Structures are given as structure tokens and as C-alpha cells.
């Protein structure tokens, strides 16, 4: 009986030992994977620590580069959207949000000659409600000299287009005079460009390393003109064109400050791009009724014998005087003034500051014999009419001598 019990105990012990051995072997098989998981966890922890450390180093060492890139990006976005630099004292509290400009699109019939009659005069009607608040009031409204829009002085001030204490002077010397002023839509020639044309201009400025919203000196302006000419024609710019570019710089710097403002440079480049890309018929379609009426008045004044034709010298005279802007004595606000219209020798505009009126170059025999009709007069002067839109005293398109 005791022997039987001994055998049974031996079998149980063997079974227990075998179970223990198998469990030990199973533990050995699972141990490498556990070790690998531990090592992986340690490595992952080290990687996270490195990423945190690198992030802290970037936060401490490199905040300037993202700020510079964001500032440059914002400047290019303002250029793309046709928005100028906001005034430094612009307080966003109690201000209207600046409008979102929508660039025009070319139509299929744009290149066809428009029907602009000389005999049939156009009726000029301004809007009755303010463009900004869309409210009619009995208060005095500022009409734009280019388009049909009108504005309250308070709305212009809240938009940031009028500085403090300048509304009275603007009312007396600009908005309600023959000279007038251009609204923020018409003042910006860059808004005439389509998205494709604006992209082309931005690429040119970037390739020539032009910094947006910066002033340009004469050397900067000439260097830019040389680069553009070389990219377009693959040769250096002739001396005659360089002299013309220098004259254009002087026209863009009427105050002789030694540099031209960014908005004036942008307006000049915009009107030049329009001249280069679009045909004259397409430019004629950009003229507003007010501009067409001024052109009629100018042509009829030059057509002394009423035969419907004027000479080339008279057409050039219109280019130099009727559609040329003259600087005023005082510019107290950023809605400045420019003169567009006939100027007689005895007018105050021609004798301002004691200066003699601009001399018109004598006509050659070929110019005296060439006659220009009303449609030809419009085609040859349309670029200068558009260039006279901005309020700036700068001359954005220098007439060729």
C-alpha cells in the first residue's frame, strides 16, 4: 500500500516538474519580445525628448525668420489684392472694414472698337446714397470725379481715407470744385488689372528683387528698368530709353524727394502693363462717362474750325496739358488732388507759384499735315486719361517728347 502511494506521489512530482519546465521554456520565448518592447519604448521616449528639446531651441533661437516671412507674405497679399499700406495711426476700433476688391475679367468683345460718339453728350449722374454706409442723408456728399460713387466725410474718415481735421479743407478745395478727387476705387490703377495680369506683374517684381511697399531711388528705378528690358528683349537698354526712364522718375517724384512712393511706382507699372498687353480698344472700354465727357470737351476746344479733325501738334498739346495733373500748394490729407481738364494761360492753375505754364514743343511739318479725328484722338490719349486718375501729384505716365 505504501509502495503504491509512493508511485502516485512520484508521478505527481514528475507532472509538476514537467509543467514547471514547460512554463520556464514559454517564459524564455516571450522574454526577447518584452526586451524589444522595452528598448522600443526607451527609444521612443528619447525621440520625444529630442523633439521637445529641438522645439524649445527653435522657439528660443528662431522667431525672427517666421515673422519676416509672414510680413513679406502679407505685403505680397496686399499687392495681389490691390490694397495699399494702411496708415500708421489706423485704429481698428470703431472703423469700417476695408472693402474686398474684386479684379475685373476680360470679355470676348473687349477688343472691338466701342461706340463713343462726339456729338451725343452723356448725362452724368452720381449716386444718391453713400457707397460705404448705403444711407441717404441730407449731409453733403463727396462725389468721385471719375466714377458715379459718392461718400460721407465721416465714412471716409472711419475707413481711414481721411486724416483728422481734414474734412473741411477737402470739402472746400477738392470734392466740390472742378478739380475734384478720386475715390479709393479709382485712385488705385492697379485695380484695373485682371488676376492674370496681376500675377504677371508680381512675377516681374519678384524676379527683379523689388520689395513691395518700399520706396525706390533713381538707381533702383533705372536698375529695375534695365532688368525688365533685358528679360524681355535679351539685350541692354539703349541710352535713349534710359533717359526717358530718368524723366519718368522725375515725373513720379514731383516734390524732388529723391525717391518715389510705392503706390506711385505701382500705378506707373500697372498703366504700362495695360499699354503693353491690352489693345487700345480694350482700354477705351475702361473710360467712365465723366472721363469721356472731359475728352469731348478737350477735343471740341481744339477743333477750332469744327470739321471733326485736329492736328498732331494739338493732339500732343492735349496729352501734355489736358490730361496732365498739376501739384497743388497744400496737401493736408491722403486724398490729394489732381487737375484733369483744359487749362488756359490765364487760369490760376497755369500761373501757380509764379511759374510759367509748361511750354509745348513746336510741331514738325509732318505733325502739322497729319490730321486726327475723334476716334483717333481717344485711342492716342486713352492711356494718359487713365493715368490721370490717381490723387497723387505724381505724373504716372510721362508723355513722349
mmCIF file of C-alpha atoms in Angstrom:
data_model
loop_
_atom_site.group_PDB
_atom_site.id
_atom_site.type_symbol
_atom_site.label_atom_id
_atom_site.label_comp_id
_atom_site.label_asym_id
_atom_site.label_seq_id
_atom_site.Cartn_x
_atom_site.Cartn_y
_atom_site.Cartn_z
ATOM 1 C CA UNK A 1 0.000 0.000 0.000
ATOM 2 C CA UNK A 2 2.835 2.275 0.846
ATOM 3 C CA UNK A 3 4.617 1.399 -2.419
ATOM 4 C CA UNK A 4 1.540 2.314 -4.428
ATOM 5 C CA UNK A 5 1.301 5.667 -2.641
ATOM 6 C CA UNK A 6 4.962 6.292 -3.351
ATOM 7 C CA UNK A 7 4.472 5.719 -7.083
ATOM 8 C CA UNK A 8 1.493 8.025 -7.178
ATOM 9 C CA UNK A 9 3.449 10.763 -5.467
ATOM 10 C CA UNK A 10 6.326 10.215 -7.876
ATOM 11 C CA UNK A 11 4.011 10.631 -10.884
ATOM 12 C CA UNK A 12 2.560 13.826 -9.443
ATOM 13 C CA UNK A 13 6.018 15.218 -8.811
ATOM 14 C CA UNK A 14 7.100 14.395 -12.363
ATOM 15 C CA UNK A 15 3.995 16.101 -13.718
ATOM 16 C CA UNK A 16 4.649 19.176 -11.611
ATOM 17 C CA UNK A 17 8.275 19.313 -12.738
ATOM 18 C CA UNK A 18 7.316 18.962 -16.388
ATOM 19 C CA UNK A 19 4.737 21.732 -16.037
ATOM 20 C CA UNK A 20 7.347 23.947 -14.420
ATOM 21 C CA UNK A 21 9.872 23.231 -17.179
ATOM 22 C CA UNK A 22 7.354 23.995 -19.949
ATOM 23 C CA UNK A 23 6.342 27.206 -18.208
ATOM 24 C CA UNK A 24 10.019 28.186 -17.923
ATOM 25 C CA UNK A 25 10.565 27.494 -21.620
ATOM 26 C CA UNK A 26 7.487 29.593 -22.512
ATOM 27 C CA UNK A 27 8.894 32.424 -20.430
ATOM 28 C CA UNK A 28 12.187 32.247 -22.315
ATOM 29 C CA UNK A 29 10.351 32.543 -25.646
ATOM 30 C CA UNK A 30 8.412 35.670 -24.527
ATOM 31 C CA UNK A 31 11.398 37.433 -22.951
ATOM 32 C CA UNK A 32 13.080 38.761 -26.181
ATOM 33 C CA UNK A 33 9.853 40.419 -27.367
ATOM 34 C CA UNK A 34 9.420 42.021 -23.978
ATOM 35 C CA UNK A 35 13.008 43.248 -24.122
ATOM 36 C CA UNK A 36 12.411 44.620 -27.574
ATOM 37 C CA UNK A 37 9.278 46.416 -26.426
ATOM 38 C CA UNK A 38 11.195 47.895 -23.533
ATOM 39 C CA UNK A 39 14.001 49.040 -25.823
ATOM 40 C CA UNK A 40 11.492 50.476 -28.281
ATOM 41 C CA UNK A 41 9.734 52.359 -25.515
ATOM 42 C CA UNK A 42 13.040 53.748 -24.313
ATOM 43 C CA UNK A 43 13.998 54.801 -27.843
ATOM 44 C CA UNK A 44 10.587 56.413 -28.394
ATOM 45 C CA UNK A 45 10.939 58.273 -25.129
ATOM 46 C CA UNK A 46 14.354 59.515 -26.249
ATOM 47 C CA UNK A 47 12.948 60.634 -29.599
ATOM 48 C CA UNK A 48 10.144 62.579 -27.924
ATOM 49 C CA UNK A 49 12.610 64.220 -25.593
ATOM 50 C CA UNK A 50 14.763 65.191 -28.580
ATOM 51 C CA UNK A 51 11.759 66.630 -30.423
ATOM 52 C CA UNK A 52 10.727 68.636 -27.386
ATOM 53 C CA UNK A 53 14.278 69.880 -26.948
ATOM 54 C CA UNK A 54 14.559 70.811 -30.648
ATOM 55 C CA UNK A 55 11.201 72.576 -30.488
ATOM 56 C CA UNK A 56 12.329 74.594 -27.471
ATOM 57 C CA UNK A 57 15.584 75.517 -29.234
ATOM 58 C CA UNK A 58 13.662 76.654 -32.359
ATOM 59 C CA UNK A 59 11.260 78.669 -30.212
ATOM 60 C CA UNK A 60 14.158 80.401 -28.442
ATOM 61 C CA UNK A 61 16.560 80.844 -31.371
ATOM 62 C CA UNK A 62 14.408 81.396 -34.444
ATOM 63 C CA UNK A 63 11.337 83.619 -34.016
ATOM 64 C CA UNK A 64 12.637 86.303 -36.421
ATOM 65 C CA UNK A 65 12.580 84.246 -39.623
ATOM 66 C CA UNK A 66 8.872 83.262 -39.408
ATOM 67 C CA UNK A 67 7.993 86.887 -38.606
ATOM 68 C CA UNK A 68 9.926 88.131 -41.649
ATOM 69 C CA UNK A 69 8.335 85.576 -43.925
ATOM 70 C CA UNK A 70 4.852 86.381 -42.617
ATOM 71 C CA UNK A 71 5.440 90.120 -43.114
ATOM 72 C CA UNK A 72 6.653 89.559 -46.663
ATOM 73 C CA UNK A 73 3.710 87.262 -47.343
ATOM 74 C CA UNK A 74 1.273 89.878 -46.063
ATOM 75 C CA UNK A 75 2.886 92.522 -48.290
ATOM 76 C CA UNK A 76 2.585 90.332 -51.394
ATOM 77 C CA UNK A 77 -1.039 89.552 -50.478
ATOM 78 C CA UNK A 78 -1.810 93.271 -50.248
ATOM 79 C CA UNK A 79 -0.188 93.720 -53.638
ATOM 80 C CA UNK A 80 -2.199 90.858 -55.107
ATOM 81 C CA UNK A 81 -5.483 92.198 -53.697
ATOM 82 C CA UNK A 82 -4.780 95.777 -54.694
ATOM 83 C CA UNK A 83 -4.741 97.092 -51.137
ATOM 84 C CA UNK A 84 -2.375 99.863 -50.142
ATOM 85 C CA UNK A 85 -0.475 100.304 -46.913
ATOM 86 C CA UNK A 86 -2.764 101.176 -44.046
ATOM 87 C CA UNK A 87 -1.985 104.479 -42.245
ATOM 88 C CA UNK A 88 0.288 104.013 -39.247
ATOM 89 C CA UNK A 89 -2.240 105.597 -36.920
ATOM 90 C CA UNK A 90 -5.063 103.436 -38.283
ATOM 91 C CA UNK A 91 -7.133 102.434 -35.272
ATOM 92 C CA UNK A 92 -9.199 99.323 -35.951
ATOM 93 C CA UNK A 93 -11.623 100.175 -33.160
ATOM 94 C CA UNK A 94 -14.712 101.973 -34.453
ATOM 95 C CA UNK A 95 -13.534 101.568 -38.045
ATOM 96 C CA UNK A 96 -15.223 100.112 -41.077
ATOM 97 C CA UNK A 97 -13.665 97.003 -42.583
ATOM 98 C CA UNK A 98 -11.787 97.866 -45.816
ATOM 99 C CA UNK A 99 -13.620 96.567 -48.885
ATOM 100 C CA UNK A 100 -12.624 93.360 -50.643
ATOM 101 C CA UNK A 101 -11.677 94.332 -54.187
ATOM 102 C CA UNK A 102 -12.752 92.045 -56.995
ATOM 103 C CA UNK A 103 -10.489 92.199 -60.024
ATOM 104 C CA UNK A 104 -12.118 92.582 -63.448
ATOM 105 C CA UNK A 105 -12.348 89.871 -66.078
ATOM 106 C CA UNK A 106 -11.794 90.270 -69.796
ATOM 107 C CA UNK A 107 -14.851 89.864 -72.033
ATOM 108 C CA UNK A 108 -14.930 88.473 -75.569
ATOM 109 C CA UNK A 109 -15.937 91.805 -77.145
ATOM 110 C CA UNK A 110 -13.384 93.931 -75.268
ATOM 111 C CA UNK A 111 -11.062 94.230 -78.273
ATOM 112 C CA UNK A 112 -13.815 95.523 -80.565
ATOM 113 C CA UNK A 113 -13.963 99.311 -81.059
ATOM 114 C CA UNK A 114 -16.547 100.887 -78.713
ATOM 115 C CA UNK A 115 -19.139 103.330 -79.971
ATOM 116 C CA UNK A 116 -18.234 106.671 -78.376
ATOM 117 C CA UNK A 117 -19.987 109.471 -80.198
ATOM 118 C CA UNK A 118 -18.615 113.003 -80.295
ATOM 119 C CA UNK A 119 -21.950 114.707 -80.902
ATOM 120 C CA UNK A 120 -24.070 112.760 -78.435
ATOM 121 C CA UNK A 121 -23.268 114.048 -74.960
ATOM 122 C CA UNK A 122 -23.664 111.789 -71.952
ATOM 123 C CA UNK A 123 -25.713 112.636 -68.888
ATOM 124 C CA UNK A 124 -23.596 112.452 -65.750
ATOM 125 C CA UNK A 125 -25.489 111.189 -62.720
ATOM 126 C CA UNK A 126 -23.973 110.478 -59.324
ATOM 127 C CA UNK A 127 -25.344 108.002 -56.818
ATOM 128 C CA UNK A 128 -27.741 109.301 -54.195
ATOM 129 C CA UNK A 129 -26.513 107.072 -51.344
ATOM 130 C CA UNK A 130 -23.083 106.816 -49.772
ATOM 131 C CA UNK A 131 -21.033 103.961 -51.199
ATOM 132 C CA UNK A 132 -19.836 102.902 -47.747
ATOM 133 C CA UNK A 133 -22.881 103.070 -45.454
ATOM 134 C CA UNK A 134 -25.516 102.897 -48.235
ATOM 135 C CA UNK A 135 -27.594 105.515 -46.447
ATOM 136 C CA UNK A 136 -29.059 108.716 -47.887
ATOM 137 C CA UNK A 137 -28.773 111.773 -45.688
ATOM 138 C CA UNK A 138 -29.159 115.486 -46.226
ATOM 139 C CA UNK A 139 -25.490 115.970 -45.387
ATOM 140 C CA UNK A 140 -23.012 116.970 -48.027
ATOM 141 C CA UNK A 141 -21.623 114.029 -50.025
ATOM 142 C CA UNK A 142 -18.200 113.813 -51.672
ATOM 143 C CA UNK A 143 -18.578 112.825 -55.358
ATOM 144 C CA UNK A 144 -15.775 110.979 -57.133
ATOM 145 C CA UNK A 145 -14.505 112.874 -60.186
ATOM 146 C CA UNK A 146 -14.027 109.598 -62.112
ATOM 147 C CA UNK A 147 -16.996 107.354 -61.309
ATOM 148 C CA UNK A 148 -20.569 107.753 -60.030
ATOM 149 C CA UNK A 149 -19.861 106.975 -56.345
ATOM 150 C CA UNK A 150 -20.415 109.448 -53.502
ATOM 151 C CA UNK A 151 -19.246 109.350 -49.875
ATOM 152 C CA UNK A 152 -19.843 110.891 -46.467
ATOM 153 C CA UNK A 153 -16.793 112.560 -44.987
ATOM 154 C CA UNK A 154 -17.428 110.656 -41.743
ATOM 155 C CA UNK A 155 -17.485 107.346 -43.610
ATOM 156 C CA UNK A 156 -14.224 108.215 -45.386
ATOM 157 C CA UNK A 157 -12.677 109.101 -42.039
ATOM 158 C CA UNK A 158 -13.783 105.816 -40.489
ATOM 159 C CA UNK A 159 -12.358 103.968 -43.468
ATOM 160 C CA UNK A 160 -9.004 105.646 -42.863
ATOM 161 C CA UNK A 161 -9.031 107.595 -46.148
ATOM 162 C CA UNK A 162 -9.242 110.998 -44.471
ATOM 163 C CA UNK A 163 -6.939 112.136 -41.717
ATOM 164 C CA UNK A 164 -8.122 114.083 -38.721
ATOM 165 C CA UNK A 165 -9.331 117.671 -39.174
ATOM 166 C CA UNK A 166 -9.032 117.492 -42.964
ATOM 167 C CA UNK A 167 -12.673 117.112 -43.988
ATOM 168 C CA UNK A 168 -13.329 120.883 -44.163
ATOM 169 C CA UNK A 169 -10.341 121.551 -46.393
ATOM 170 C CA UNK A 170 -11.152 118.593 -48.621
ATOM 171 C CA UNK A 171 -14.709 119.894 -48.983
ATOM 172 C CA UNK A 172 -13.616 123.425 -49.859
ATOM 173 C CA UNK A 173 -10.654 122.704 -52.134
ATOM 174 C CA UNK A 174 -11.317 119.303 -53.666
ATOM 175 C CA UNK A 175 -14.591 117.433 -53.608
ATOM 176 C CA UNK A 176 -16.870 120.355 -54.541
ATOM 177 C CA UNK A 177 -14.568 122.016 -57.076
ATOM 178 C CA UNK A 178 -13.952 121.401 -60.773
ATOM 179 C CA UNK A 179 -10.746 119.586 -59.905
ATOM 180 C CA UNK A 180 -12.385 117.008 -57.650
ATOM 181 C CA UNK A 181 -10.795 113.903 -56.171
ATOM 182 C CA UNK A 182 -10.818 110.169 -56.921
ATOM 183 C CA UNK A 183 -12.364 107.603 -54.610
ATOM 184 C CA UNK A 184 -10.338 104.665 -53.332
ATOM 185 C CA UNK A 185 -11.547 102.508 -56.239
ATOM 186 C CA UNK A 186 -10.469 104.933 -58.982
ATOM 187 C CA UNK A 187 -7.345 106.149 -57.176
ATOM 188 C CA UNK A 188 -5.730 102.708 -57.473
ATOM 189 C CA UNK A 189 -4.757 101.975 -61.095
ATOM 190 C CA UNK A 190 -3.635 98.521 -60.044
ATOM 191 C CA UNK A 191 -7.285 97.510 -59.642
ATOM 192 C CA UNK A 192 -7.686 97.737 -63.431
ATOM 193 C CA UNK A 193 -5.542 94.617 -63.857
ATOM 194 C CA UNK A 194 -7.077 91.170 -64.103
ATOM 195 C CA UNK A 195 -5.823 88.330 -61.924
ATOM 196 C CA UNK A 196 -3.667 87.022 -64.771
ATOM 197 C CA UNK A 197 -2.171 90.460 -65.440
ATOM 198 C CA UNK A 198 -1.545 90.995 -61.731
ATOM 199 C CA UNK A 199 0.202 87.624 -61.487
ATOM 200 C CA UNK A 200 2.444 88.597 -64.410
ATOM 201 C CA UNK A 201 3.347 91.892 -62.727
ATOM 202 C CA UNK A 202 4.068 90.200 -59.396
ATOM 203 C CA UNK A 203 6.369 87.684 -61.091
ATOM 204 C CA UNK A 204 8.265 90.518 -62.760
ATOM 205 C CA UNK A 205 8.676 92.373 -59.455
ATOM 206 C CA UNK A 206 9.837 89.217 -57.679
ATOM 207 C CA UNK A 207 12.350 88.348 -60.398
ATOM 208 C CA UNK A 208 13.786 91.858 -60.206
ATOM 209 C CA UNK A 209 14.023 91.666 -56.381
ATOM 210 C CA UNK A 210 11.585 94.552 -55.840
ATOM 211 C CA UNK A 211 10.385 94.715 -52.232
ATOM 212 C CA UNK A 212 6.661 95.562 -52.036
ATOM 213 C CA UNK A 213 5.586 98.710 -50.193
ATOM 214 C CA UNK A 214 9.091 100.200 -50.357
ATOM 215 C CA UNK A 215 10.324 103.465 -51.885
ATOM 216 C CA UNK A 216 12.604 103.420 -54.931
ATOM 217 C CA UNK A 217 15.528 105.739 -55.611
ATOM 218 C CA UNK A 218 16.654 106.720 -59.094
ATOM 219 C CA UNK A 219 19.292 103.974 -59.112
ATOM 220 C CA UNK A 220 16.702 101.390 -58.022
ATOM 221 C CA UNK A 221 14.262 102.558 -60.688
ATOM 222 C CA UNK A 222 16.834 102.511 -63.509
ATOM 223 C CA UNK A 223 18.200 99.133 -62.399
ATOM 224 C CA UNK A 224 14.675 97.728 -62.456
ATOM 225 C CA UNK A 225 14.006 99.161 -65.922
ATOM 226 C CA UNK A 226 17.284 97.667 -67.211
ATOM 227 C CA UNK A 227 16.382 94.244 -65.826
ATOM 228 C CA UNK A 228 12.893 94.282 -67.330
ATOM 229 C CA UNK A 229 14.231 95.348 -70.731
ATOM 230 C CA UNK A 230 16.911 92.659 -70.694
ATOM 231 C CA UNK A 231 14.415 89.950 -69.722
ATOM 232 C CA UNK A 232 12.042 90.999 -72.481
ATOM 233 C CA UNK A 233 14.439 91.725 -75.362
ATOM 234 C CA UNK A 234 17.612 89.877 -74.204
ATOM 235 C CA UNK A 235 19.762 92.946 -74.740
ATOM 236 C CA UNK A 236 20.745 96.039 -72.808
ATOM 237 C CA UNK A 237 18.507 99.082 -72.767
ATOM 238 C CA UNK A 238 19.550 101.888 -75.166
ATOM 239 C CA UNK A 239 20.613 105.260 -73.812
ATOM 240 C CA UNK A 240 17.539 106.999 -75.213
ATOM 241 C CA UNK A 241 15.230 104.712 -73.244
ATOM 242 C CA UNK A 242 17.345 105.177 -70.130
ATOM 243 C CA UNK A 243 16.968 108.942 -70.459
ATOM 244 C CA UNK A 244 13.215 108.507 -70.871
ATOM 245 C CA UNK A 245 13.158 106.332 -67.741
ATOM 246 C CA UNK A 246 15.022 109.056 -65.826
ATOM 247 C CA UNK A 247 12.438 111.614 -66.999
ATOM 248 C CA UNK A 248 9.681 109.267 -65.852
ATOM 249 C CA UNK A 249 11.324 109.027 -62.426
ATOM 250 C CA UNK A 250 11.358 112.827 -62.140
ATOM 251 C CA UNK A 251 7.690 112.888 -63.110
ATOM 252 C CA UNK A 252 6.930 110.366 -60.350
ATOM 253 C CA UNK A 253 8.859 112.489 -57.840
ATOM 254 C CA UNK A 254 7.240 115.939 -58.154
ATOM 255 C CA UNK A 255 8.433 117.038 -54.691
ATOM 256 C CA UNK A 256 12.061 116.182 -55.548
ATOM 257 C CA UNK A 257 12.482 113.943 -52.503
ATOM 258 C CA UNK A 258 14.972 111.686 -54.285
ATOM 259 C CA UNK A 259 12.669 108.670 -54.221
ATOM 260 C CA UNK A 260 9.254 107.628 -55.471
ATOM 261 C CA UNK A 261 6.497 106.226 -53.303
ATOM 262 C CA UNK A 262 5.424 102.610 -53.682
ATOM 263 C CA UNK A 263 1.855 103.447 -54.739
ATOM 264 C CA UNK A 264 3.088 105.795 -57.465
ATOM 265 C CA UNK A 265 5.521 103.171 -58.739
ATOM 266 C CA UNK A 266 2.771 100.537 -58.708
ATOM 267 C CA UNK A 267 0.372 102.810 -60.611
ATOM 268 C CA UNK A 268 3.053 103.540 -63.213
ATOM 269 C CA UNK A 269 3.832 99.860 -63.716
ATOM 270 C CA UNK A 270 0.121 98.998 -63.881
ATOM 271 C CA UNK A 271 -0.656 101.518 -66.631
ATOM 272 C CA UNK A 272 2.439 100.456 -68.568
ATOM 273 C CA UNK A 273 1.392 96.816 -68.358
ATOM 274 C CA UNK A 274 -2.079 97.736 -69.628
ATOM 275 C CA UNK A 275 -0.500 99.559 -72.561
ATOM 276 C CA UNK A 276 1.666 96.560 -73.331
ATOM 277 C CA UNK A 277 -0.920 93.781 -73.024
ATOM 278 C CA UNK A 278 -4.284 95.247 -73.983
ATOM 279 C CA UNK A 279 -5.178 96.850 -77.312
ATOM 280 C CA UNK A 280 -6.360 100.461 -77.343
ATOM 281 C CA UNK A 281 -9.976 99.437 -77.930
ATOM 282 C CA UNK A 282 -9.927 97.442 -74.695
ATOM 283 C CA UNK A 283 -8.500 100.449 -72.845
ATOM 284 C CA UNK A 284 -11.243 102.683 -74.246
ATOM 285 C CA UNK A 285 -13.832 100.458 -72.582
ATOM 286 C CA UNK A 286 -12.295 101.337 -69.205
ATOM 287 C CA UNK A 287 -13.208 105.023 -69.552
ATOM 288 C CA UNK A 288 -16.109 106.231 -67.429
ATOM 289 C CA UNK A 289 -18.810 108.654 -68.672
ATOM 290 C CA UNK A 290 -17.115 111.511 -66.785
ATOM 291 C CA UNK A 291 -13.791 110.803 -68.483
ATOM 292 C CA UNK A 292 -15.426 110.569 -71.900
ATOM 293 C CA UNK A 293 -17.131 113.916 -71.335
ATOM 294 C CA UNK A 294 -13.812 115.560 -70.419
ATOM 295 C CA UNK A 295 -12.293 114.119 -73.586
ATOM 296 C CA UNK A 296 -15.162 115.541 -75.678
ATOM 297 C CA UNK A 297 -14.681 118.957 -74.119
ATOM 298 C CA UNK A 298 -10.956 118.834 -74.852
ATOM 299 C CA UNK A 299 -11.393 117.750 -78.496
ATOM 300 C CA UNK A 300 -14.103 120.322 -79.251
ATOM 301 C CA UNK A 301 -11.946 123.070 -77.761
ATOM 302 C CA UNK A 302 -9.067 122.064 -80.061
ATOM 303 C CA UNK A 303 -11.261 121.703 -83.155
ATOM 304 C CA UNK A 304 -11.451 125.401 -83.950
ATOM 305 C CA UNK A 305 -12.944 125.037 -87.456
ATOM 306 C CA UNK A 306 -15.466 122.353 -86.380
ATOM 307 C CA UNK A 307 -14.523 119.943 -89.161
ATOM 308 C CA UNK A 308 -14.047 116.966 -86.845
ATOM 309 C CA UNK A 309 -10.241 116.902 -87.176
ATOM 310 C CA UNK A 310 -7.308 118.310 -85.243
ATOM 311 C CA UNK A 311 -3.588 118.360 -85.969
ATOM 312 C CA UNK A 312 -0.977 116.134 -84.413
ATOM 313 C CA UNK A 313 0.518 119.073 -82.528
ATOM 314 C CA UNK A 314 -2.869 119.845 -80.994
ATOM 315 C CA UNK A 315 -3.282 116.202 -80.013
ATOM 316 C CA UNK A 316 0.123 116.305 -78.336
ATOM 317 C CA UNK A 317 -0.854 119.538 -76.620
ATOM 318 C CA UNK A 318 -3.840 117.741 -75.114
ATOM 319 C CA UNK A 319 -1.557 114.955 -73.985
ATOM 320 C CA UNK A 320 0.723 117.404 -72.190
ATOM 321 C CA UNK A 321 -1.877 119.683 -70.627
ATOM 322 C CA UNK A 322 -5.477 118.471 -70.661
ATOM 323 C CA UNK A 323 -4.726 115.061 -69.213
ATOM 324 C CA UNK A 324 -1.806 116.131 -67.121
ATOM 325 C CA UNK A 325 -2.005 116.615 -63.364
ATOM 326 C CA UNK A 326 -0.642 119.634 -61.555
ATOM 327 C CA UNK A 327 0.504 119.710 -57.954
ATOM 328 C CA UNK A 328 -1.365 121.888 -55.502
ATOM 329 C CA UNK A 329 0.256 124.118 -52.925
ATOM 330 C CA UNK A 330 -1.040 122.242 -49.890
ATOM 331 C CA UNK A 331 -1.847 118.568 -49.479
ATOM 332 C CA UNK A 332 -3.144 118.083 -45.957
ATOM 333 C CA UNK A 333 -4.723 114.662 -46.384
ATOM 334 C CA UNK A 334 -4.072 111.461 -48.221
ATOM 335 C CA UNK A 335 -6.983 112.174 -50.572
ATOM 336 C CA UNK A 336 -4.949 114.654 -52.608
ATOM 337 C CA UNK A 337 -5.932 116.371 -55.819
ATOM 338 C CA UNK A 338 -5.031 116.371 -59.476
ATOM 339 C CA UNK A 339 -6.200 118.527 -62.351
ATOM 340 C CA UNK A 340 -7.735 116.980 -65.419
ATOM 341 C CA UNK A 341 -9.199 119.387 -67.926
ATOM 342 C CA UNK A 342 -8.334 122.311 -70.177
ATOM 343 C CA UNK A 343 -6.006 124.924 -68.717
ATOM 344 C CA UNK A 344 -5.824 128.391 -70.181
ATOM 345 C CA UNK A 345 -2.791 130.610 -69.902
ATOM 346 C CA UNK A 346 -4.579 132.998 -67.580
ATOM 347 C CA UNK A 347 -6.012 130.368 -65.291
ATOM 348 C CA UNK A 348 -4.810 130.054 -61.694
ATOM 349 C CA UNK A 349 -3.580 126.543 -62.405
ATOM 350 C CA UNK A 350 -1.188 127.743 -65.084
ATOM 351 C CA UNK A 351 0.300 130.588 -63.027
ATOM 352 C CA UNK A 352 0.504 128.864 -59.653
ATOM 353 C CA UNK A 353 3.506 129.781 -57.512
ATOM 354 C CA UNK A 354 4.569 132.317 -60.136
ATOM 355 C CA UNK A 355 5.708 129.601 -62.516
ATOM 356 C CA UNK A 356 5.091 129.931 -66.214
ATOM 357 C CA UNK A 357 2.898 127.323 -67.911
ATOM 358 C CA UNK A 358 4.588 124.334 -69.418
ATOM 359 C CA UNK A 359 5.935 125.011 -72.870
ATOM 360 C CA UNK A 360 4.626 122.878 -75.686
ATOM 361 C CA UNK A 361 7.286 121.700 -78.105
ATOM 362 C CA UNK A 362 6.997 123.161 -81.620
ATOM 363 C CA UNK A 363 5.365 120.966 -84.189
ATOM 364 C CA UNK A 364 7.207 119.500 -87.128
ATOM 365 C CA UNK A 365 5.957 119.722 -90.711
ATOM 366 C CA UNK A 366 4.853 116.090 -90.609
ATOM 367 C CA UNK A 367 2.817 116.741 -87.471
ATOM 368 C CA UNK A 368 1.195 119.817 -88.994
ATOM 369 C CA UNK A 369 -0.003 117.862 -92.020
ATOM 370 C CA UNK A 370 -1.322 114.816 -90.139
ATOM 371 C CA UNK A 371 -4.940 115.115 -89.070
ATOM 372 C CA UNK A 372 -6.541 113.153 -86.264
ATOM 373 C CA UNK A 373 -10.256 112.501 -85.917
ATOM 374 C CA UNK A 374 -12.250 111.902 -82.738
ATOM 375 C CA UNK A 375 -11.729 108.098 -82.532
ATOM 376 C CA UNK A 376 -8.003 108.524 -83.199
ATOM 377 C CA UNK A 377 -7.810 111.239 -80.552
ATOM 378 C CA UNK A 378 -9.319 108.860 -77.995
ATOM 379 C CA UNK A 379 -7.025 105.961 -78.920
ATOM 380 C CA UNK A 380 -3.859 108.067 -78.672
ATOM 381 C CA UNK A 381 -4.832 109.657 -75.350
ATOM 382 C CA UNK A 382 -6.693 106.884 -73.514
ATOM 383 C CA UNK A 383 -3.612 105.752 -71.566
ATOM 384 C CA UNK A 384 -2.963 109.307 -70.358
ATOM 385 C CA UNK A 385 -6.607 109.758 -69.361
ATOM 386 C CA UNK A 386 -6.418 106.605 -67.240
ATOM 387 C CA UNK A 387 -3.032 107.642 -65.829
ATOM 388 C CA UNK A 388 -4.575 110.892 -64.549
ATOM 389 C CA UNK A 389 -6.954 109.053 -62.200
ATOM 390 C CA UNK A 390 -4.840 108.834 -59.003
ATOM 391 C CA UNK A 391 -4.975 111.670 -56.498
ATOM 392 C CA UNK A 392 -1.216 111.737 -56.200
ATOM 393 C CA UNK A 393 0.555 114.751 -57.681
ATOM 394 C CA UNK A 394 2.949 112.381 -59.445
ATOM 395 C CA UNK A 395 2.695 112.001 -63.215
ATOM 396 C CA UNK A 396 2.289 108.258 -63.712
ATOM 397 C CA UNK A 397 2.777 108.279 -67.485
ATOM 398 C CA UNK A 398 5.268 110.762 -68.890
ATOM 399 C CA UNK A 399 4.199 111.906 -72.382
ATOM 400 C CA UNK A 400 6.847 111.316 -75.021
ATOM 401 C CA UNK A 401 8.517 114.473 -76.314
#
